[in-house]
């Protein structure tokens, strides 16, 4: 589920999946910590 959220945000904001994951963790969403960040 979190992988889908990461993919959707990355496409919407035209940034990398890694960037989305880091930003979400900085905002306090610790659920994203172990999520896949593939290409």
mmCIF file of N, CA and C in Angstrom, residues 21-39:
data_model
loop_
_atom_site.group_PDB
_atom_site.id
_atom_site.type_symbol
_atom_site.label_atom_id
_atom_site.label_comp_id
_atom_site.label_asym_id
_atom_site.label_seq_id
_atom_site.Cartn_x
_atom_site.Cartn_y
_atom_site.Cartn_z
ATOM 1 N N UNK A 21 9.780 9.434 -0.235
ATOM 2 C CA UNK A 21 9.940 8.647 0.986
ATOM 3 C C UNK A 21 10.625 9.468 2.075
ATOM 4 N N UNK A 22 11.693 10.164 1.735
ATOM 5 C CA UNK A 22 12.420 10.981 2.710
ATOM 6 C C UNK A 22 11.528 12.105 3.232
ATOM 7 N N UNK A 23 10.814 12.780 2.341
ATOM 8 C CA UNK A 23 9.929 13.882 2.762
ATOM 9 C C UNK A 23 8.828 13.387 3.692
ATOM 10 N N UNK A 24 8.237 12.247 3.373
ATOM 11 C CA UNK A 24 7.182 11.709 4.222
ATOM 12 C C UNK A 24 7.716 11.358 5.607
ATOM 13 N N UNK A 25 8.917 10.799 5.669
ATOM 14 C CA UNK A 25 9.504 10.471 6.967
ATOM 15 C C UNK A 25 9.841 11.742 7.749
ATOM 16 N N UNK A 26 10.280 12.788 7.053
ATOM 17 C CA UNK A 26 10.569 14.058 7.719
ATOM 18 C C UNK A 26 9.302 14.696 8.276
ATOM 19 N N UNK A 27 8.183 14.426 7.639
ATOM 20 C CA UNK A 27 6.903 14.949 8.110
ATOM 21 C C UNK A 27 6.319 14.116 9.251
ATOM 22 N N UNK A 28 6.990 13.032 9.594
ATOM 23 C CA UNK A 28 6.558 12.236 10.735
ATOM 24 C C UNK A 28 5.849 10.943 10.398
ATOM 25 N N UNK A 29 5.775 10.592 9.124
ATOM 26 C CA UNK A 29 5.127 9.349 8.717
ATOM 27 C C UNK A 29 6.138 8.209 8.784
ATOM 28 N N UNK A 30 6.295 7.631 9.969
ATOM 29 C CA UNK A 30 7.298 6.587 10.173
ATOM 30 C C UNK A 30 6.932 5.279 9.474
ATOM 31 N N UNK A 31 5.705 5.135 9.027
ATOM 32 C CA UNK A 31 5.278 3.921 8.323
ATOM 33 C C UNK A 31 6.065 3.719 7.028
ATOM 34 N N UNK A 32 6.598 4.795 6.469
ATOM 35 C CA UNK A 32 7.302 4.715 5.196
ATOM 36 C C UNK A 32 8.744 4.248 5.355
ATOM 37 N N UNK A 33 9.192 4.096 6.588
ATOM 38 C CA UNK A 33 10.586 3.780 6.870
ATOM 39 C C UNK A 33 11.070 2.501 6.192
ATOM 40 N N UNK A 34 10.275 1.457 6.184
ATOM 41 C CA UNK A 34 10.706 0.194 5.587
ATOM 42 C C UNK A 34 10.152 -0.054 4.200
ATOM 43 N N UNK A 35 9.586 0.954 3.580
ATOM 44 C CA UNK A 35 8.927 0.780 2.289
ATOM 45 C C UNK A 35 9.926 0.662 1.152
ATOM 46 N N UNK A 36 9.509 -0.080 0.165
ATOM 47 C CA UNK A 36 10.270 -0.266 -1.065
ATOM 48 C C UNK A 36 10.360 1.045 -1.822
ATOM 49 N N UNK A 37 11.523 1.311 -2.384
ATOM 50 C CA UNK A 37 11.716 2.505 -3.216
ATOM 51 C C UNK A 37 12.390 2.092 -4.510
ATOM 52 N N UNK A 38 11.713 1.315 -5.316
ATOM 53 C CA UNK A 38 12.294 0.835 -6.561
ATOM 54 C C UNK A 38 12.182 1.847 -7.676
ATOM 55 N N UNK A 39 12.743 1.489 -8.797
ATOM 56 C CA UNK A 39 12.714 2.389 -9.950
ATOM 57 C C UNK A 39 11.485 2.162 -10.793
#
